[in-house]
Coordinates of C-alpha atoms in Angstrom, one line a residue:
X1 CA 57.2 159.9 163.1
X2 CA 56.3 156.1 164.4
X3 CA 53.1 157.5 165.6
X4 CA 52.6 159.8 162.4
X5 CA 52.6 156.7 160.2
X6 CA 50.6 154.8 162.3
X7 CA 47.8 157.3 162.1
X8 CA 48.2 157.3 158.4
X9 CA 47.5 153.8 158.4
X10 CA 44.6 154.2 160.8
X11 CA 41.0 152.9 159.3
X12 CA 38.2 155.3 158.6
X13 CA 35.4 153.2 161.1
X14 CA 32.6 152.1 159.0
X15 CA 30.8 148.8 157.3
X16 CA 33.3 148.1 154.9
X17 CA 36.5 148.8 156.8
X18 CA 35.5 146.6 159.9
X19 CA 37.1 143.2 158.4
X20 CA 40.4 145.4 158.6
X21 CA 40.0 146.6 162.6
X22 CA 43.5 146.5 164.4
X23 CA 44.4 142.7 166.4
X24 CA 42.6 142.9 169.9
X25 CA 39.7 145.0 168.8
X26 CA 36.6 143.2 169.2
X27 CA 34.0 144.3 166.5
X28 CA 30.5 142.8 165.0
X29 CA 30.1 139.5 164.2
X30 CA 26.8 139.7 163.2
X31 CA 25.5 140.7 159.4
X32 CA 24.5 144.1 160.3
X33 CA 23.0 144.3 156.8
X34 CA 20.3 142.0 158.3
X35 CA 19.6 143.9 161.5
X36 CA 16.0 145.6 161.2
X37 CA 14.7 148.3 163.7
X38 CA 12.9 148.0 166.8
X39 CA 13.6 150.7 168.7
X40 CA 14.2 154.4 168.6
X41 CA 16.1 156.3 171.2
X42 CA 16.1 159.7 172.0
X43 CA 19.0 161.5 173.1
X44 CA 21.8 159.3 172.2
X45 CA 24.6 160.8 174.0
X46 CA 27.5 158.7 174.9
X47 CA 25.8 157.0 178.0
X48 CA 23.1 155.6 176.1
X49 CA 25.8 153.8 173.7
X50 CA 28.2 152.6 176.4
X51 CA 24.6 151.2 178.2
X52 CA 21.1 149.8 176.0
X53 CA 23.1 149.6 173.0
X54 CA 26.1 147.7 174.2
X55 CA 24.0 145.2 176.2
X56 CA 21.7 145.5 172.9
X57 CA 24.8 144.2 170.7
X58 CA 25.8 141.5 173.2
X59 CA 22.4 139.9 172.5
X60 CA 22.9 140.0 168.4
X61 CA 26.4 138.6 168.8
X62 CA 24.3 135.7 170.5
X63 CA 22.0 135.6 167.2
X64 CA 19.4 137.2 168.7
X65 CA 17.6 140.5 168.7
X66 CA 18.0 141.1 165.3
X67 CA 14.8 142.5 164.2
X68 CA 15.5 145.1 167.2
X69 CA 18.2 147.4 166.1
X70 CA 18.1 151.2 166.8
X71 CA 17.3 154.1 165.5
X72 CA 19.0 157.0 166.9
X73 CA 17.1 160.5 167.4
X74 CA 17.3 163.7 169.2
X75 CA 15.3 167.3 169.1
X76 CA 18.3 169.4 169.5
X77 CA 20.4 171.5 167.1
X78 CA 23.2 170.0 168.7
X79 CA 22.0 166.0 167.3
X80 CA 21.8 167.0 164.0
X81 CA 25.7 167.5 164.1
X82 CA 26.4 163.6 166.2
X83 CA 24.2 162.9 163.5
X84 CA 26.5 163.4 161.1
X85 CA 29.2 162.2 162.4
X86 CA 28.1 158.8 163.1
X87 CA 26.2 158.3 160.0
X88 CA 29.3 158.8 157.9
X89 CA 30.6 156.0 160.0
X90 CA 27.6 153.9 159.5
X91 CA 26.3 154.4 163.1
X92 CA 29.0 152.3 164.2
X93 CA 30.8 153.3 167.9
X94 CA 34.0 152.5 169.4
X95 CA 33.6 151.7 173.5
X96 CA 36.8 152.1 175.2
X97 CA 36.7 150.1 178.8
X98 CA 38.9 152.0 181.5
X99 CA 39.9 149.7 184.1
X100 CA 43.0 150.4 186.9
X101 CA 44.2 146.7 186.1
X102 CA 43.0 146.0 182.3
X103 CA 41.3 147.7 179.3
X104 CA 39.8 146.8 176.0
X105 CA 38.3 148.3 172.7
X106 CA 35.2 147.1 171.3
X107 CA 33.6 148.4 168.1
X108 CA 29.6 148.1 168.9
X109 CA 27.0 148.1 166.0
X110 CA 23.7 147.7 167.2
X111 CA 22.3 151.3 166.1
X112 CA 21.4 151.3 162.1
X113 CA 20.2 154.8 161.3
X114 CA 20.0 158.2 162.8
X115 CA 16.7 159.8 162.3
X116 CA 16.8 163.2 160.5
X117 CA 16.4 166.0 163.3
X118 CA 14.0 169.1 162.1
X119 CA 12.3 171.4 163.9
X120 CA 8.9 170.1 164.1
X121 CA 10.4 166.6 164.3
X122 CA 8.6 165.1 161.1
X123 CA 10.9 162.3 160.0
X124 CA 10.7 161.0 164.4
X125 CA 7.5 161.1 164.3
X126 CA 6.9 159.0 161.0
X127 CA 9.6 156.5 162.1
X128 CA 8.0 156.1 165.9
X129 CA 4.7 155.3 163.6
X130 CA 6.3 152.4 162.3
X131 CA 4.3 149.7 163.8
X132 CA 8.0 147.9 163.6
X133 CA 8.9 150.2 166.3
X134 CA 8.1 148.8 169.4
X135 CA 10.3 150.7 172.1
X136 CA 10.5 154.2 172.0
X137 CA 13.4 155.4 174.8
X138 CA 14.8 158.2 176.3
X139 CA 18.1 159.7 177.9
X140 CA 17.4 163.4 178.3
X141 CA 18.9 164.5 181.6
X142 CA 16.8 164.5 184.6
X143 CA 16.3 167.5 184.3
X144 CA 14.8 167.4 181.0
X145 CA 11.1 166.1 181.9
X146 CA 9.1 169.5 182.4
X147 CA 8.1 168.9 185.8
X148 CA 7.1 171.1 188.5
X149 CA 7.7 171.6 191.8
X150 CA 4.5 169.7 192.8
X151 CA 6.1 166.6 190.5
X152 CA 3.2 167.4 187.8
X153 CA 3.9 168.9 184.3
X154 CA 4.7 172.2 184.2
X155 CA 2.2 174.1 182.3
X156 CA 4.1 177.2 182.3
X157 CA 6.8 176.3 180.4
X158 CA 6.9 177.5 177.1
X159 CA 8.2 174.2 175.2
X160 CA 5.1 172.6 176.8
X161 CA 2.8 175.6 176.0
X162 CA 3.8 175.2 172.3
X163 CA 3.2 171.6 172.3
X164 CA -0.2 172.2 173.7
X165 CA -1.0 174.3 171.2
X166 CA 0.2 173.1 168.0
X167 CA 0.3 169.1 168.7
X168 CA 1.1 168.6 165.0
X169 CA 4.4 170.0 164.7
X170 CA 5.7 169.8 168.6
X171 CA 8.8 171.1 169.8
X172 CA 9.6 168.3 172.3
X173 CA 10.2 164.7 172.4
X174 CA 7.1 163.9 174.6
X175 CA 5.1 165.9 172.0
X176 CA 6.6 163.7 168.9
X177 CA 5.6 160.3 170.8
X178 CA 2.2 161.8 171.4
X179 CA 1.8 162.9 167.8
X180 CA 3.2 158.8 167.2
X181 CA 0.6 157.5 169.5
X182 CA -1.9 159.5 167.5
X183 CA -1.1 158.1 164.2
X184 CA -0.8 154.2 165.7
X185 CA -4.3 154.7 166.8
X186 CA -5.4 156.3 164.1
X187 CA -3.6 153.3 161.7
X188 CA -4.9 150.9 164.0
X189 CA -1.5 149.4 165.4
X190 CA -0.7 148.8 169.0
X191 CA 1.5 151.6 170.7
X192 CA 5.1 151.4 171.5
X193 CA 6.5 151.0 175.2
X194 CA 8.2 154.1 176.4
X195 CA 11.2 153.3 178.4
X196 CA 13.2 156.3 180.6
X197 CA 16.4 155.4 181.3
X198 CA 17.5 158.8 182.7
X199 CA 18.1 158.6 186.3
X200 CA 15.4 159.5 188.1
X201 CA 13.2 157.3 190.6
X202 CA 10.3 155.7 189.3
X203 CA 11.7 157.1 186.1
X204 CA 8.9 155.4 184.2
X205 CA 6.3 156.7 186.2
X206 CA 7.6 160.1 185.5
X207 CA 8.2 159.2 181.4
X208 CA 4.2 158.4 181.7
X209 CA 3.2 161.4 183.8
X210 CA 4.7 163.7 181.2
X211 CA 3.1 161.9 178.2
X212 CA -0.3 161.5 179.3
X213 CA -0.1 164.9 181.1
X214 CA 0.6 166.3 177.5
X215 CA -1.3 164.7 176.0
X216 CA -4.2 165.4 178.0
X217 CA -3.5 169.5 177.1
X218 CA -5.0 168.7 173.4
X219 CA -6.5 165.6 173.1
X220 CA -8.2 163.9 176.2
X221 CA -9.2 160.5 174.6
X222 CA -5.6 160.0 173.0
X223 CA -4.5 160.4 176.6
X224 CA -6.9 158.2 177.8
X225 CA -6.0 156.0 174.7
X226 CA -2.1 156.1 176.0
X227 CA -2.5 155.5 179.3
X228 CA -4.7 152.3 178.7
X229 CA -2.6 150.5 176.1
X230 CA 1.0 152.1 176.6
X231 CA 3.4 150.7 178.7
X232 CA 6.0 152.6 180.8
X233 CA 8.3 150.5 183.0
X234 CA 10.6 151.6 185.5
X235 CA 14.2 151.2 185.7
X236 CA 17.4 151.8 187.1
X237 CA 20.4 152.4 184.7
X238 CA 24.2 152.7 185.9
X239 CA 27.6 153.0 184.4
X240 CA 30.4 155.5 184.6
X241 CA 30.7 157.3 181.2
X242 CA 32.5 160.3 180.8
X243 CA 32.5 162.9 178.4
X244 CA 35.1 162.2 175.7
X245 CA 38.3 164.1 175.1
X246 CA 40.9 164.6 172.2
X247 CA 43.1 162.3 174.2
X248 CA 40.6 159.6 173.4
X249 CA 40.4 159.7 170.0
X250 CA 44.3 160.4 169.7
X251 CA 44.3 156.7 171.4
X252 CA 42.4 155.4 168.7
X253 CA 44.1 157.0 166.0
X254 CA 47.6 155.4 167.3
X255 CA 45.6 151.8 167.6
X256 CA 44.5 152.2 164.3
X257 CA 41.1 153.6 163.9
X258 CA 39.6 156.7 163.2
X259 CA 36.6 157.2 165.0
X260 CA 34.8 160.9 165.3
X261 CA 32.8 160.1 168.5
X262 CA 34.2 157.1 170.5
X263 CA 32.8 156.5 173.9
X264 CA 35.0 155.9 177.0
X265 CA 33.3 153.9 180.0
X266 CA 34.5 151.6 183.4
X267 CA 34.2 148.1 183.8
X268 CA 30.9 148.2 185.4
X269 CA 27.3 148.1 184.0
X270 CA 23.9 147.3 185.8
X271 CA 20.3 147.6 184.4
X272 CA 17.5 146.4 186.0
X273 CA 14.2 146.9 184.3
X274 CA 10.5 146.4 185.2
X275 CA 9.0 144.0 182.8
X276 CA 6.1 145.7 181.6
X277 CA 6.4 145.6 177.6
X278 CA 3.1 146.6 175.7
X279 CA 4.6 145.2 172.2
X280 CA 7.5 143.1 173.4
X281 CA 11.1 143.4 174.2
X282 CA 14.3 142.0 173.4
X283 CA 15.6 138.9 175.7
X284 CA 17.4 141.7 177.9
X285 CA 18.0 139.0 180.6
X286 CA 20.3 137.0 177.8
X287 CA 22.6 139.7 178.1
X288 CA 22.8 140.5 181.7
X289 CA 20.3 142.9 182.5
X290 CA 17.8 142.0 185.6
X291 CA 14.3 141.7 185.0
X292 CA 12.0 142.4 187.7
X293 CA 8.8 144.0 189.2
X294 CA 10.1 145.6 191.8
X295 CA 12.8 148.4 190.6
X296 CA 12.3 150.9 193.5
X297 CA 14.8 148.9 196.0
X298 CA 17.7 149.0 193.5
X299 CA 17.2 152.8 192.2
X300 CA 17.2 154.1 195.3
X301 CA 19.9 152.0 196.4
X302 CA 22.0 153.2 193.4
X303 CA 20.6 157.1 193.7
X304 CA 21.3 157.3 196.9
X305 CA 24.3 155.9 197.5
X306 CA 26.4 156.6 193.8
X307 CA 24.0 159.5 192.1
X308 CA 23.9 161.6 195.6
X309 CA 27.8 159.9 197.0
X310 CA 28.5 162.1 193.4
X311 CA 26.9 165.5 194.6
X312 CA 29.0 164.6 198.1
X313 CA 32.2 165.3 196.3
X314 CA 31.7 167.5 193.2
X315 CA 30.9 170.8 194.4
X316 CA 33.8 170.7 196.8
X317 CA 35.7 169.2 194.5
X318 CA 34.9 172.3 192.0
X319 CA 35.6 174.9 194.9
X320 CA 39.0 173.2 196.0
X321 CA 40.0 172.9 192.2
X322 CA 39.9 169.2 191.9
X323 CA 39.4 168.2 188.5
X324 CA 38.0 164.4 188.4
X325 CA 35.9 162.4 191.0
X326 CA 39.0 160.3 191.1
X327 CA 41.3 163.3 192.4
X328 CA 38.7 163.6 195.0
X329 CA 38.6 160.1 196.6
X330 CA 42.4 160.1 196.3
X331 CA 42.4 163.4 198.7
X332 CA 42.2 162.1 202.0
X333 CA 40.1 164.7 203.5
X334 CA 37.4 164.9 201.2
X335 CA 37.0 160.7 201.2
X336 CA 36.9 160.7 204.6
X337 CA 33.9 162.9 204.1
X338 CA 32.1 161.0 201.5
X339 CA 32.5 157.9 203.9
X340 CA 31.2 160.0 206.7
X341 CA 28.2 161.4 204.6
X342 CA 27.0 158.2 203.7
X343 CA 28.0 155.9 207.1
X344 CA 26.2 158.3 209.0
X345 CA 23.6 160.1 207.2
X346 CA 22.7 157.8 203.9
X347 CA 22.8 154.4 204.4
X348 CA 20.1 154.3 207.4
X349 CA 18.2 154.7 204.4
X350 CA 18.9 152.1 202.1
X351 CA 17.5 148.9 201.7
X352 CA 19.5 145.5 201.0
X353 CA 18.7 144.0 197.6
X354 CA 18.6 140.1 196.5
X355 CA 23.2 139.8 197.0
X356 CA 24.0 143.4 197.9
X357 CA 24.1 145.4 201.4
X358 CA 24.3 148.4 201.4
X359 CA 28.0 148.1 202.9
X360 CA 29.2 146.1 200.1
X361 CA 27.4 148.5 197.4
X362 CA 29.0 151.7 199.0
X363 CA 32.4 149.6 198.6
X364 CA 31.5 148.7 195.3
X365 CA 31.1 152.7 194.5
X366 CA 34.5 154.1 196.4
X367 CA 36.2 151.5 194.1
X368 CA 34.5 152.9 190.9
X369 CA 35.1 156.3 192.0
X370 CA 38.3 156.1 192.4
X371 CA 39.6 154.6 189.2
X372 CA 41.8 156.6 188.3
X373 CA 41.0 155.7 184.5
X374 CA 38.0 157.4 184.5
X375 CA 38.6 161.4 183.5
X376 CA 35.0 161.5 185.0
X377 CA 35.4 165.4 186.2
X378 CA 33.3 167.6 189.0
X379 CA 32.5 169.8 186.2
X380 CA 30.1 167.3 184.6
X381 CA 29.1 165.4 187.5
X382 CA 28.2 169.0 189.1
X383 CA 26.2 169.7 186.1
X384 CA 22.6 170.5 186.2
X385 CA 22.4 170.9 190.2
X386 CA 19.1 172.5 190.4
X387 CA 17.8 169.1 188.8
X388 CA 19.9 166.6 190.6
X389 CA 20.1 167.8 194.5
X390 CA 16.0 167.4 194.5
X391 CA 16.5 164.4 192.7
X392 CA 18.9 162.6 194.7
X393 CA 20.3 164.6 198.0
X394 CA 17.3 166.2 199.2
X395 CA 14.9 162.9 199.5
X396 CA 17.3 161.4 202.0
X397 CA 17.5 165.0 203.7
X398 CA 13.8 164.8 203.9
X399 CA 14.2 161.1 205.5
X400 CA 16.8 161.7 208.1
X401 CA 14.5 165.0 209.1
X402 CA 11.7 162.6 209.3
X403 CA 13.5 159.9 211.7
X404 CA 14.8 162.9 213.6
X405 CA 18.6 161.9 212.6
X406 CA 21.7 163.8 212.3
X407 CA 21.9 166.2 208.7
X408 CA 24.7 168.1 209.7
X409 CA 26.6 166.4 206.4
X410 CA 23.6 167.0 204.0
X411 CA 23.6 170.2 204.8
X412 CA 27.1 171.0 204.3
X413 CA 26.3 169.2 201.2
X414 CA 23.5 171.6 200.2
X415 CA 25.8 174.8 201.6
X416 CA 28.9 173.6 199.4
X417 CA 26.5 173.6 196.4
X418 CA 24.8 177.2 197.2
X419 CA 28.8 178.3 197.5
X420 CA 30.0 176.5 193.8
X421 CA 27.1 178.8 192.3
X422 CA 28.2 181.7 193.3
X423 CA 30.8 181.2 190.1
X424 CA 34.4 181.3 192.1
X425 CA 36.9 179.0 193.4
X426 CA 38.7 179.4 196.2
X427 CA 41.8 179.8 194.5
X428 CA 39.7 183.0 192.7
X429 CA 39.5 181.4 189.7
X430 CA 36.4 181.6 187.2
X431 CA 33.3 178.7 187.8
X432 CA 31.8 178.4 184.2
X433 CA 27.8 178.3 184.0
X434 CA 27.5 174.9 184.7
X435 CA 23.3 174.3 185.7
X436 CA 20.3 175.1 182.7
X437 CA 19.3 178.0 185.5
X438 CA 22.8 179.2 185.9
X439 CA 22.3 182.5 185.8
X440 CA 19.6 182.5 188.3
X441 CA 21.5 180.5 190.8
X442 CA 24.3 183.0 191.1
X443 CA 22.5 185.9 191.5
X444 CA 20.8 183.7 194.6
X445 CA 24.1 182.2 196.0
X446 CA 25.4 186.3 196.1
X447 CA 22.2 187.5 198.2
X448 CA 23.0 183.6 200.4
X449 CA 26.4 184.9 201.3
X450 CA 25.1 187.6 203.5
X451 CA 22.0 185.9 203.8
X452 CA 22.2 182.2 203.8
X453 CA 18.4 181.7 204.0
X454 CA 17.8 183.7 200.6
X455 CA 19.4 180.0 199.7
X456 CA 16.5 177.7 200.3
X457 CA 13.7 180.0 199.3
X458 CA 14.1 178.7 196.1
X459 CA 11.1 176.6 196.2
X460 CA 11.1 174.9 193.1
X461 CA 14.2 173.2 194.4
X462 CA 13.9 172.9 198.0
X463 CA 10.0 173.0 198.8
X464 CA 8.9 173.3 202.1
X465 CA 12.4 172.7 203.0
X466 CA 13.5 176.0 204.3
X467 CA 10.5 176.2 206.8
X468 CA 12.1 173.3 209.2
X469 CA 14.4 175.5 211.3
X470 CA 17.0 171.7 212.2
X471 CA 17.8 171.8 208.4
X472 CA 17.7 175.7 207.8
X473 CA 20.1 176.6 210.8
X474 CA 22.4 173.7 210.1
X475 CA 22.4 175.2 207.0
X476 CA 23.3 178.2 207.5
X477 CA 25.3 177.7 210.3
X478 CA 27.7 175.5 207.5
X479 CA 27.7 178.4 204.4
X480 CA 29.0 181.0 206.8
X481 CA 31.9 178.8 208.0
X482 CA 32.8 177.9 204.6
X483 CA 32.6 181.7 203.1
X484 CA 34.7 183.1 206.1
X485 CA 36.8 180.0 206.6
X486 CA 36.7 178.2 203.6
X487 CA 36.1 175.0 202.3
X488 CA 38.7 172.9 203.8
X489 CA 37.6 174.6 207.1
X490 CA 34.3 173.6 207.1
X491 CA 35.2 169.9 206.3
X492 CA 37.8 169.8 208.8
X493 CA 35.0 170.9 211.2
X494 CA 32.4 168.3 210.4
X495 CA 34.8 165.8 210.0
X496 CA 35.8 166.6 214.0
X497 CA 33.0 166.8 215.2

């Protein structure tokens, strides 16, 4: 009954019910009636508000960045609906900080509005033309930039086709920031910076490649125009933020608010941007964020190490039934192979940056991963394979092939993956479709079991890859082992050896 009354009592989270927040809650200070916009985001999931718009509020708590609020956005059926729920909270967002030894509740409110999302994305592309707008960024899964397998656009895809074709009324993001670049010109203002903060390396490089490629499709001198004038920097983004569960917002309720899409994140944020701002930025390095020219050391640093260390565990983690990255490093056999994986295999290539070796970082990550705190489970960190082994497993596979170094842990890596897709656990239980190509992979890791090779002829994942008989025989050598013998087997093996 205690906790009954107490979520009776709870407040509704908006504007006029933050002077009433429960004791210990940190919330606004600023006058949020005064903050204007400066930046629209698209795809504001629950990393992008436990990341840019948290370090975006510590700078108006300072007084500053007020004329630099955000605008959230997305193309997808599935925005309009977080549109509505944070819009009848007044865009406001409760972070909830998971930490072994501490915690703490903050109610952030640097987003203002949530851009209407339609079909042919009218209302984004008449706010991006605001010449108040002067960022335009992304978080749309690495997955989610159309490229090829060569690292160009892919022309055959039918979102981009459409886009091509009707540049007016585009289905994609890319194709709303080209139609905004269009009317800027056309208006005579200055175009917005576009700023990826997906993870990907060179992730502004990509952001550009995308746009101008577009762009180019329909209108060669507005692509010409963009690539001129607009700016793209690259950056690395990196915080733990998992999905959010009822358990969360049960929390909440029993602390006193009522909040339909808090965010739950660890105690550890980094962002370091390239400065390369066509129409300014907010004072990012006032709020902790690193401001440099060369990004490429700390992104591959952090892909390499956390983004790949992640595909290490959760694809066995999946096939032995573990449930949370956490579960995994606290199994002794499978963090004894993540720390073998990246002793031996990943760290030759790293590079130190300015305070950090590479040691020291991969401590830094076995500590984050194993927070118990974080509910940060193999199904999501799994999610979207066929996107994030290219991304960040295979370019150090490509490395250690290069250098003539030992792969035998990548490619267990890669054969634990081919294994997960084919839909079972080892306990016989059901693997949902988890990867935007699901269906595809499973039909592919059934032909692999008998034929492990069938595996890396997917080319649009693996390239050339198949054709260097070290990696394809180590690879197949490893999903044999682990389909007769299991997983446990085949880690038990490796780790011996």
């Amino acid at each position: 009954m205690a906790e009954q009354s107490k979520t009776k009592t709870a407040i509704a989270l908006s504007n006029a019910t933050l002077g009433h927040a429960p004791k210990g809650v940190s919330v606004p200070t600023y006058d949020r009636s005064q903050l204007t916009p400066g930046i629209v985001h698209i795809g504001l999931g629950n990393f992008h508000r436990a990341h840019q718009a948290w370090y975006l509020h510590r700078l108006m708590h300072r007084g500053l960045a007020h004329d630099w609020a955000i605008l959230g956005a997305g193309v997808r059926p599935a925005d309009a609906r977080m549109r509505d729920r944070l819009r009848k909270q007044d865009c406001l967002t409760t972070l909830v900080e998971l930490d072994p030894d501490s915690s703490s509740v903050e109610v952030i409110g640097s987003m203002i509005d949530y851009i209407a999302v339609e079909p042919e994305n009218g209302p984004l592309i008449a706010a991006m033309s605001d010449p108040r707008i002067r960022i335009v960024s992304l978080t749309v899964t690495e997955g989610g930039y159309y490229q090829a397998e060569t690292g160009g656009l892919d022309l055959q895809h039918p979102d981009i086709l459409h886009d091509m074709q009707h540049p007016h009324r585009p289905r994609t993001a890319f194709g709303a920031m080209i139609a905004a670049y269009r009317a800027r010109r056309d208006a005579g203002h200055p175009p917005f910076t576009g700023q990826c903060c997906d993870n990907l390396q060179g992730n502004g490089d990509v952001l550009r490649r995308t746009i101008v490629g577009l762009a180019r499709l329909s209108d060669p001198d507005l692509a010409a125009w963009i690539d001129t004038n607009a700016t793209f920097p690259n950056a690395m983004v990196d915080c733990i933020v998992p999905a959010t569960g009822d358990d969360i917002i049960h929390f909440l309720n029993t602390l006193g608010i009522i909040d339909a899409a808090p965010v739950t994140h660890e105690n550890f944020r980094q962002w370091v941007i390239e400065d390369r701002f066509c129409a300014g930025r907010p004072p990012w390095e006032k709020s902790g964020v690193t401001m440099t020219h060369d990004v490429h050391a700390y992104e591959s640093m952090k892909i390499r190490i956390l983004n790949a260390g992640h595909q290490i565990l959760a694809n066995a983690g999946e096939l032995l039934g573990l449930a949370t990255i956490a579960d995994c490093m606290a199994d002794r056999q499978m963090a004894a192979f993540f720390h073998k994986v990246q002793v031996n295999e990943i760290l030759p290539h790293v590079a130190a940056v300015a305070g950090m070796s590479q040691v020291d970082y991969l401590s830094i990550i076995k500590k984050r991963f194993a927070n118990p705190k974080i509910h940060d489970t193999t199904r999501r960190v799994a999610f979207d394979g066929s996107a994030r082994h290219p991304g960040f497993v295979l370019p150090v596979l490509r490395d250690r092939l290069a250098t003539g170094g030992t792969i035998a842990g990548l490619a267990l890596v890669e054969a634990l993956w081919a294994r997960m897709c084919a839909a079972t656990r080892e306990d016989g239980t059901f693997i949902a479709a988890n990867d935007p190509d699901w269906e595809r992979l499973t039909a592919v890791a059934a032909q692999a079991k008998t034929r492990p090779s069938s595996w890396l002829e997917m080319r649009q994942i693996y390239g050339d890859l198949s054709e260097n008989t070290d990696f394809a025989t180590a690879f197949d050598h490893w999903l044999r082992i682990i389909w007769r013998d299991g997983t446990q087997a085949a880690l038990d093996l490796y780790l011996n050896e």
